[in-house]
Amino acid sequence: GGTYSSGTLGASLNTATGVVNIATAPVGTHTVNYSVGTMPCGATGSGTITITDDPTVTPASSSPTVCINTAITNITHTTTGATGIGAATGLPAGVSANWAGNTITISGTPTASGTFNYSIPLTAGCGAVNATGTITVTPNNTVTPASSSPTVCINNAITNITHTTTGATGIGAATGLPAGVSAGFAGNTITISGTPTASGTFNYSIPLTGGCGTVNATGTITVTPNNTVTPASSSPTVCINTAITNITHTTTGATGIGAATGLPAGVSANWAGNTITISGIPTASGTFNYSIPLTGGCGTVNATGTITVTPDNTVTPASSSPTVCINTAMTNITHTTTGATGIGAATGLPAGVSANWAGNT
């Protein structure tokens, strides 16, 4: 027996079991009135039933993509019904979640890269509710070492040098490249090409742009200048069959010399310690314009010079071998000369007879 009323609760009573079945009811506290008629004196009274809603949580305030080792802008979730949060799962290392004032705040500096789908359980209240979201952490850009560190001759095209990159979207201005050489970027690859017009050792640096981190592609290009050779130390004029004073040429870059051309017979060229030495005894006369190619190093360079070899003087026999009377003038006797520039004192001429030289006679 007895009666039962639930006001706005929308509930019914199973009088056999005493179970109150709540069909539909708003969140809140509801008064239940009852009377129990079977008790000896009867009884009336009231009680309350409090209905608590399931907790709620809003979506993440953002789903950021950040660079590794860079602090994230705080991510928030607003909650209702919860009294706190449990252990978060799926957050990147360096990032954590806290709850205060019905708000979950996710903050920190991620130290690992990847896509992180996190879940944070709300505690207390009713139901199993989790705050979820995604944080994407981008690794720093990377670049491989140079494909080569070439040594090339000046004014000769280099074989392309490449660097493979990840993360970057381009490159900034290169520094340290030799004049005539440039860098381009396409398909995640830096390509360095061109014809260097300056010599030296060039340590270059090319900054990656876009992506994360401060990363530079670096390498070395060595550009060798063309060989050089000094003029001849002398351009001698020597008598045939007389040793010449050594002629020298100083070289740079070369590792030796090729076959000399134009040297007089008896004269040869040798190379040691970056010096060409020309020596010997010429056995042929004439004007000899020689050329000696440098080998090794860069460029086509020749040592050149002139050696003049003078033949021995000549004189013809006497034009006559006269027999004359004493105190009688003789017919002139002549000798034709080559090479000489005059005559010295004659010996053996009879008194009254002398010799003179002019016009090679």
Tab-separated table of C-alpha atoms in Angstrom:
chain	number	residue	atom	x	y	z
A	1	GLY	CA	0.000	0.000	0.000
A	2	GLY	CA	1.049	3.619	0.117
A	3	THR	CA	1.605	6.287	-2.452
A	4	TYR	CA	4.564	7.622	-4.379
A	5	SER	CA	5.036	10.818	-6.327
A	6	SER	CA	8.155	12.094	-8.085
A	7	GLY	CA	7.244	15.574	-9.226
A	8	THR	CA	9.379	16.446	-12.277
A	9	LEU	CA	11.499	13.316	-11.922
A	10	GLY	CA	9.419	11.276	-14.324
A	11	ALA	CA	9.937	8.119	-12.319
A	12	SER	CA	7.807	5.156	-11.348
A	13	LEU	CA	7.858	2.867	-8.329
A	14	ASN	CA	7.862	-0.884	-8.422
A	15	THR	CA	5.886	-1.494	-5.243
A	16	ALA	CA	6.891	-5.115	-5.129
A	17	THR	CA	10.613	-4.429	-5.098
A	18	GLY	CA	10.840	-0.800	-4.067
A	19	VAL	CA	12.963	0.026	-7.140
A	20	VAL	CA	12.506	3.486	-8.551
A	21	ASN	CA	12.755	3.459	-12.327
A	22	ILE	CA	13.798	6.840	-13.773
A	23	ALA	CA	12.456	7.137	-17.286
A	24	THR	CA	13.468	10.632	-18.288
A	25	ALA	CA	14.566	13.466	-16.107
A	26	PRO	CA	16.593	16.626	-16.398
A	27	VAL	CA	19.915	16.982	-14.654
A	28	GLY	CA	19.393	18.317	-11.143
A	29	THR	CA	17.978	17.405	-7.734
A	30	HIS	CA	14.408	16.080	-7.584
A	31	THR	CA	12.089	15.632	-4.560
A	32	VAL	CA	10.324	12.319	-4.067
A	33	ASN	CA	7.224	12.226	-1.840
A	34	TYR	CA	6.000	8.977	-0.447
A	35	SER	CA	3.635	7.451	2.101
A	36	VAL	CA	3.663	3.913	3.383
A	37	GLY	CA	0.187	2.840	4.384
A	38	THR	CA	0.979	-0.617	5.646
A	39	MET	CA	3.031	0.507	8.569
A	40	PRO	CA	1.234	0.313	11.885
A	41	CYS	CA	0.882	3.993	12.255
A	42	GLY	CA	1.356	4.879	8.627
A	43	ALA	CA	4.295	7.003	7.441
A	44	THR	CA	4.863	9.860	5.129
A	45	GLY	CA	8.030	11.565	4.058
A	46	SER	CA	10.112	12.850	1.257
A	47	GLY	CA	13.564	12.268	-0.177
A	48	THR	CA	15.734	13.568	-2.987
A	49	ILE	CA	17.315	12.038	-6.047
A	50	THR	CA	20.202	13.979	-7.669
A	51	ILE	CA	20.828	13.263	-11.332
A	52	THR	CA	24.321	14.159	-12.550
A	53	ASP	CA	24.932	14.701	-16.265
A	54	ASP	CA	27.780	12.946	-18.082
A	55	PRO	CA	30.936	15.135	-18.224
A	56	THR	CA	31.570	17.052	-21.460
A	57	VAL	CA	34.748	18.288	-23.117
A	58	THR	CA	35.160	20.620	-26.065
A	59	PRO	CA	37.349	19.829	-29.071
A	60	ALA	CA	40.958	21.011	-28.941
A	61	SER	CA	41.382	24.742	-29.406
A	62	SER	CA	43.933	23.925	-32.109
A	63	SER	CA	45.672	21.026	-33.843
A	64	PRO	CA	49.100	22.564	-34.254
A	65	THR	CA	51.996	21.651	-36.506
A	66	VAL	CA	55.210	22.795	-34.798
A	67	CYS	CA	58.930	22.357	-35.235
A	68	ILE	CA	60.720	19.973	-32.919
A	69	ASN	CA	62.251	21.683	-29.868
A	70	THR	CA	59.881	24.639	-30.323
A	71	ALA	CA	57.304	25.422	-27.627
A	72	ILE	CA	53.705	24.866	-28.718
A	73	THR	CA	51.045	27.515	-28.247
A	74	ASN	CA	48.865	26.192	-25.401
A	75	ILE	CA	46.036	23.889	-26.494
A	76	THR	CA	42.895	23.998	-24.344
A	77	HIS	CA	39.777	21.869	-23.806
A	78	THR	CA	36.869	23.199	-21.712
A	79	THR	CA	35.148	20.595	-19.519
A	80	THR	CA	31.897	20.314	-17.590
A	81	GLY	CA	31.083	17.785	-14.920
A	82	ALA	CA	34.663	16.573	-14.420
A	83	THR	CA	36.706	17.083	-11.281
A	84	GLY	CA	40.068	16.458	-12.902
A	85	ILE	CA	41.922	14.412	-15.490
A	86	GLY	CA	43.740	11.113	-15.557
A	87	ALA	CA	47.077	10.262	-17.175
A	88	ALA	CA	47.347	11.560	-20.731
A	89	THR	CA	48.458	9.168	-23.461
A	90	GLY	CA	49.893	9.938	-26.884
A	91	LEU	CA	51.433	13.339	-26.115
A	92	PRO	CA	54.924	13.946	-27.559
A	93	ALA	CA	57.834	13.905	-25.127
A	94	GLY	CA	58.237	17.307	-23.544
A	95	VAL	CA	54.493	18.103	-23.632
A	96	SER	CA	52.068	17.647	-20.715
A	97	ALA	CA	48.432	18.305	-19.759
A	98	ASN	CA	47.009	20.008	-16.653
A	99	TRP	CA	43.463	20.686	-15.408
A	100	ALA	CA	42.228	23.718	-13.508
A	101	GLY	CA	38.991	25.701	-13.480
A	102	ASN	CA	37.235	23.188	-15.752
A	103	THR	CA	39.940	23.672	-18.414
A	104	ILE	CA	42.565	21.229	-19.678
A	105	THR	CA	45.727	23.050	-20.794
A	106	ILE	CA	48.303	21.234	-22.921
A	107	SER	CA	51.712	22.912	-23.082
A	108	GLY	CA	55.433	22.296	-23.453
A	109	THR	CA	58.262	21.886	-25.942
A	110	PRO	CA	58.141	18.657	-27.973
A	111	THR	CA	61.472	16.855	-28.218
A	112	ALA	CA	60.287	14.111	-30.577
A	113	SER	CA	58.891	14.403	-34.086
A	114	GLY	CA	55.867	12.689	-35.582
A	115	THR	CA	52.061	12.824	-35.552
A	116	PHE	CA	50.736	12.464	-32.002
A	117	ASN	CA	47.064	11.574	-31.422
A	118	TYR	CA	46.536	12.133	-27.714
A	119	SER	CA	43.773	11.102	-25.284
A	120	ILE	CA	43.151	12.551	-21.796
A	121	PRO	CA	40.477	10.882	-19.582
A	122	LEU	CA	38.206	13.076	-17.486
A	123	THR	CA	37.843	11.892	-13.870
A	124	ALA	CA	34.856	11.881	-11.424
A	125	GLY	CA	31.371	12.627	-12.630
A	126	CYS	CA	29.610	10.107	-14.827
A	127	GLY	CA	30.565	8.280	-17.970
A	128	ALA	CA	33.932	7.669	-19.638
A	129	VAL	CA	34.853	10.813	-21.543
A	130	ASN	CA	38.238	11.703	-23.078
A	131	ALA	CA	39.675	14.886	-24.482
A	132	THR	CA	41.363	14.037	-27.794
A	133	GLY	CA	43.354	15.885	-30.389
A	134	THR	CA	46.417	15.849	-32.630
A	135	ILE	CA	49.815	17.500	-32.419
A	136	THR	CA	52.138	17.260	-35.425
A	137	VAL	CA	55.837	17.795	-34.692
A	138	THR	CA	58.064	18.414	-37.709
A	139	PRO	CA	61.729	17.331	-37.492
A	140	ASN	CA	64.530	19.753	-38.332
A	141	ASN	CA	65.599	20.019	-41.957
A	142	THR	CA	68.442	17.751	-43.031
A	143	VAL	CA	71.023	17.955	-45.799
A	144	THR	CA	73.526	15.355	-46.954
A	145	PRO	CA	77.238	16.067	-47.374
A	146	ALA	CA	78.411	17.222	-50.800
A	147	SER	CA	78.480	14.496	-53.432
A	148	SER	CA	82.088	15.531	-54.164
A	149	SER	CA	84.776	18.045	-53.149
A	150	PRO	CA	86.350	18.630	-56.547
A	151	THR	CA	89.679	20.099	-57.541
A	152	VAL	CA	89.298	21.663	-60.990
A	153	CYS	CA	91.304	23.867	-63.303
A	154	ILE	CA	90.283	27.494	-63.610
A	155	ASN	CA	87.922	28.178	-66.535
A	156	ASN	CA	86.906	24.502	-66.675
A	157	ALA	CA	83.321	23.450	-65.882
A	158	ILE	CA	82.913	21.475	-62.648
A	159	THR	CA	81.023	18.191	-62.529
A	160	ASN	CA	77.748	19.009	-60.743
A	161	ILE	CA	77.896	18.782	-56.943
A	162	THR	CA	74.647	17.740	-55.218
A	163	HIS	CA	73.182	17.817	-51.684
A	164	THR	CA	69.926	15.967	-50.877
A	165	THR	CA	67.624	17.750	-48.407
A	166	THR	CA	64.558	16.905	-46.314
A	167	GLY	CA	62.085	19.384	-44.899
A	168	ALA	CA	63.315	22.454	-46.745
A	169	THR	CA	61.285	24.246	-49.380
A	170	GLY	CA	64.202	26.107	-50.959
A	171	ILE	CA	67.601	27.681	-50.368
A	172	GLY	CA	68.881	31.123	-49.504
A	173	ALA	CA	71.831	32.998	-50.980
A	174	ALA	CA	74.961	30.850	-51.213
A	175	THR	CA	78.210	32.243	-49.833
A	176	GLY	CA	81.769	31.186	-50.621
A	177	LEU	CA	81.250	29.786	-54.119
A	178	PRO	CA	83.887	30.754	-56.704
A	179	ALA	CA	82.902	33.302	-59.351
A	180	GLY	CA	81.156	31.535	-62.219
A	181	VAL	CA	79.611	28.828	-60.007
A	182	SER	CA	76.032	28.916	-58.635
A	183	ALA	CA	73.559	26.774	-56.676
A	184	GLY	CA	69.972	25.827	-57.590
A	185	PHE	CA	67.228	23.900	-55.770
A	186	ALA	CA	64.633	21.513	-57.193
A	187	GLY	CA	63.047	18.258	-56.043
A	188	ASN	CA	64.690	18.410	-52.599
A	189	THR	CA	68.135	18.556	-54.222
A	190	ILE	CA	70.702	21.364	-54.249
A	191	THR	CA	72.753	21.326	-57.461
A	192	ILE	CA	75.990	23.332	-57.703
A	193	SER	CA	77.308	23.905	-61.227
A	194	GLY	CA	79.249	26.285	-63.426
A	195	THR	CA	82.705	27.251	-64.655
A	196	PRO	CA	84.924	28.851	-61.999
A	197	THR	CA	86.753	31.972	-63.179
A	198	ALA	CA	88.762	32.501	-59.993
A	199	SER	CA	91.306	30.214	-58.366
A	200	GLY	CA	91.677	29.276	-54.703
A	201	THR	CA	90.089	27.066	-52.050
A	202	PHE	CA	86.385	27.914	-51.694
A	203	ASN	CA	84.485	26.759	-48.586
A	204	TYR	CA	80.834	27.394	-49.428
A	205	SER	CA	77.673	27.529	-47.307
A	206	ILE	CA	74.071	27.413	-48.580
A	207	PRO	CA	71.220	28.005	-46.078
A	208	LEU	CA	68.079	25.866	-46.337
A	209	THR	CA	64.809	27.805	-46.213
A	210	GLY	CA	61.375	26.658	-45.096
A	211	GLY	CA	60.845	23.703	-42.806
A	212	CYS	CA	62.463	23.669	-39.363
A	213	GLY	CA	65.837	24.500	-37.868
A	214	THR	CA	68.854	26.430	-39.105
A	215	VAL	CA	70.647	24.098	-41.488
A	216	ASN	CA	73.294	24.819	-44.143
A	217	ALA	CA	74.734	22.740	-46.965
A	218	THR	CA	78.524	23.086	-46.859
A	219	GLY	CA	81.440	21.869	-48.949
A	220	THR	CA	84.720	22.760	-50.608
A	221	ILE	CA	85.693	23.474	-54.209
A	222	THR	CA	89.390	23.835	-55.038
A	223	VAL	CA	90.151	25.771	-58.230
A	224	THR	CA	93.706	25.448	-59.529
A	225	PRO	CA	95.176	28.373	-61.507
A	226	ASN	CA	96.816	27.811	-64.881
A	227	ASN	CA	100.480	26.875	-64.871
A	228	THR	CA	102.949	29.754	-65.114
A	229	VAL	CA	106.519	30.023	-66.343
A	230	THR	CA	108.920	32.953	-66.122
A	231	PRO	CA	110.825	34.316	-69.120
A	232	ALA	CA	114.255	32.862	-69.796
A	233	SER	CA	116.934	34.002	-67.370
A	234	SER	CA	119.014	34.950	-70.432
A	235	SER	CA	118.976	34.902	-74.234
A	236	PRO	CA	122.617	34.116	-74.840
A	237	THR	CA	124.761	34.492	-77.903
A	238	VAL	CA	127.548	31.883	-77.739
A	239	CYS	CA	130.206	30.521	-79.998
A	240	ILE	CA	129.652	27.132	-81.533
A	241	ASN	CA	131.138	24.273	-79.513
A	242	THR	CA	131.220	26.493	-76.416
A	243	ALA	CA	129.152	25.562	-73.344
A	244	ILE	CA	126.310	27.942	-72.638
A	245	THR	CA	125.742	29.400	-69.187
A	246	ASN	CA	122.652	27.611	-67.870
A	247	ILE	CA	119.342	29.218	-68.842
A	248	THR	CA	116.521	28.820	-66.303
A	249	HIS	CA	112.720	29.226	-66.228
A	250	THR	CA	110.799	29.070	-62.943
A	251	THR	CA	107.405	27.311	-63.115
A	252	THR	CA	104.279	27.061	-60.936
A	253	GLY	CA	101.620	24.357	-61.128
A	254	ALA	CA	103.475	22.065	-63.512
A	255	THR	CA	104.715	18.638	-62.532
A	256	GLY	CA	107.243	18.323	-65.344
A	257	ILE	CA	108.009	19.210	-68.968
A	258	GLY	CA	107.411	17.627	-72.341
A	259	ALA	CA	109.808	17.309	-75.273
A	260	ALA	CA	111.576	20.574	-76.046
A	261	THR	CA	111.614	21.820	-79.642
A	262	GLY	CA	113.954	24.324	-81.294
A	263	LEU	CA	117.028	23.828	-79.105
A	264	PRO	CA	120.394	23.654	-80.911
A	265	ALA	CA	122.034	20.264	-81.177
A	266	GLY	CA	124.033	19.555	-78.028
A	267	VAL	CA	121.691	21.536	-75.759
A	268	SER	CA	118.907	19.974	-73.623
A	269	ALA	CA	116.295	20.947	-71.018
A	270	ASN	CA	115.540	19.343	-67.635
A	271	TRP	CA	112.947	20.029	-64.883
A	272	ALA	CA	113.402	19.729	-61.139
A	273	GLY	CA	112.092	21.665	-58.141
A	274	ASN	CA	109.771	23.782	-60.320
A	275	THR	CA	112.705	24.974	-62.434
A	276	ILE	CA	113.542	24.269	-66.071
A	277	THR	CA	117.316	24.259	-66.661
A	278	ILE	CA	118.693	24.480	-70.213
A	279	SER	CA	122.349	23.508	-70.584
A	280	GLY	CA	124.899	22.011	-72.959
A	281	ILE	CA	127.365	22.727	-75.737
A	282	PRO	CA	125.755	23.782	-79.038
A	283	THR	CA	127.257	22.017	-82.036
A	284	ALA	CA	125.259	23.893	-84.658
A	285	SER	CA	125.163	27.593	-85.367
A	286	GLY	CA	122.154	29.784	-85.994
A	287	THR	CA	119.312	31.509	-84.137
A	288	PHE	CA	117.286	28.955	-82.162
A	289	ASN	CA	113.807	29.879	-80.891
A	290	TYR	CA	112.914	27.062	-78.512
A	291	SER	CA	109.642	25.978	-76.892
A	292	ILE	CA	109.251	23.634	-73.894
A	293	PRO	CA	105.708	22.501	-72.903
A	294	LEU	CA	104.834	22.283	-69.209
A	295	THR	CA	103.068	19.064	-68.170
A	296	GLY	CA	100.663	18.439	-65.288
A	297	GLY	CA	98.714	21.213	-63.612
A	298	CYS	CA	96.341	23.360	-65.632
A	299	GLY	CA	96.374	25.135	-68.971
A	300	THR	CA	98.594	24.881	-72.051
A	301	VAL	CA	101.773	26.768	-71.195
A	302	ASN	CA	105.223	26.743	-72.841
A	303	ALA	CA	108.575	28.080	-71.770
A	304	THR	CA	110.092	29.947	-74.721
A	305	GLY	CA	113.357	31.718	-75.437
A	306	THR	CA	116.169	32.253	-77.932
A	307	ILE	CA	119.732	30.964	-78.139
A	308	THR	CA	122.043	32.436	-80.774
A	309	VAL	CA	125.031	30.256	-81.722
A	310	THR	CA	127.777	32.018	-83.664
A	311	PRO	CA	129.928	29.943	-86.024
A	312	ASP	CA	133.774	30.128	-85.837
A	313	ASN	CA	135.464	32.989	-87.719
A	314	THR	CA	136.736	32.133	-91.208
A	315	VAL	CA	139.482	33.624	-93.428
A	316	THR	CA	140.338	32.805	-97.016
A	317	PRO	CA	143.850	31.945	-98.149
A	318	ALA	CA	146.056	34.813	-99.382
A	319	SER	CA	145.046	36.172	-102.756
A	320	SER	CA	148.708	35.685	-103.813
A	321	SER	CA	152.081	34.621	-102.502
A	322	PRO	CA	154.270	37.140	-104.389
A	323	THR	CA	157.994	37.232	-105.047
A	324	VAL	CA	159.159	40.852	-105.340
A	325	CYS	CA	162.454	42.751	-105.525
A	326	ILE	CA	163.606	44.592	-102.433
A	327	ASN	CA	162.507	48.184	-102.325
A	328	THR	CA	159.784	47.431	-104.888
A	329	ALA	CA	156.103	47.837	-103.936
A	330	MET	CA	154.212	44.614	-103.986
A	331	THR	CA	150.739	44.098	-105.384
A	332	ASN	CA	148.226	44.068	-102.483
A	333	ILE	CA	147.555	40.684	-100.952
A	334	THR	CA	143.983	40.166	-99.566
A	335	HIS	CA	142.220	37.743	-97.217
A	336	THR	CA	138.404	37.745	-96.914
A	337	THR	CA	137.053	37.114	-93.347
A	338	THR	CA	133.718	36.133	-91.740
A	339	GLY	CA	132.794	36.616	-88.139
A	340	ALA	CA	135.774	38.767	-87.194
A	341	THR	CA	135.445	42.381	-86.157
A	342	GLY	CA	139.101	43.279	-86.808
A	343	ILE	CA	142.680	42.025	-86.680
A	344	GLY	CA	145.437	42.040	-84.153
A	345	ALA	CA	149.166	42.744	-84.619
A	346	ALA	CA	150.651	40.942	-87.620
A	347	THR	CA	153.837	38.966	-87.187
A	348	GLY	CA	156.318	37.820	-89.820
A	349	LEU	CA	155.760	40.602	-92.359
A	350	PRO	CA	158.927	42.064	-93.988
A	351	ALA	CA	159.938	45.565	-92.919
A	352	GLY	CA	158.033	48.128	-94.924
A	353	VAL	CA	154.926	45.938	-95.289
A	354	SER	CA	151.764	46.227	-93.072
A	355	ALA	CA	148.254	44.801	-92.809
A	356	ASN	CA	144.931	46.591	-92.408
A	357	TRP	CA	141.285	45.371	-91.985
A	358	ALA	CA	138.075	46.887	-93.290
A	359	GLY	CA	134.789	45.518	-94.617
A	360	ASN	CA	135.639	41.956	-93.620
A	361	THR	CA	138.890	42.149	-95.758
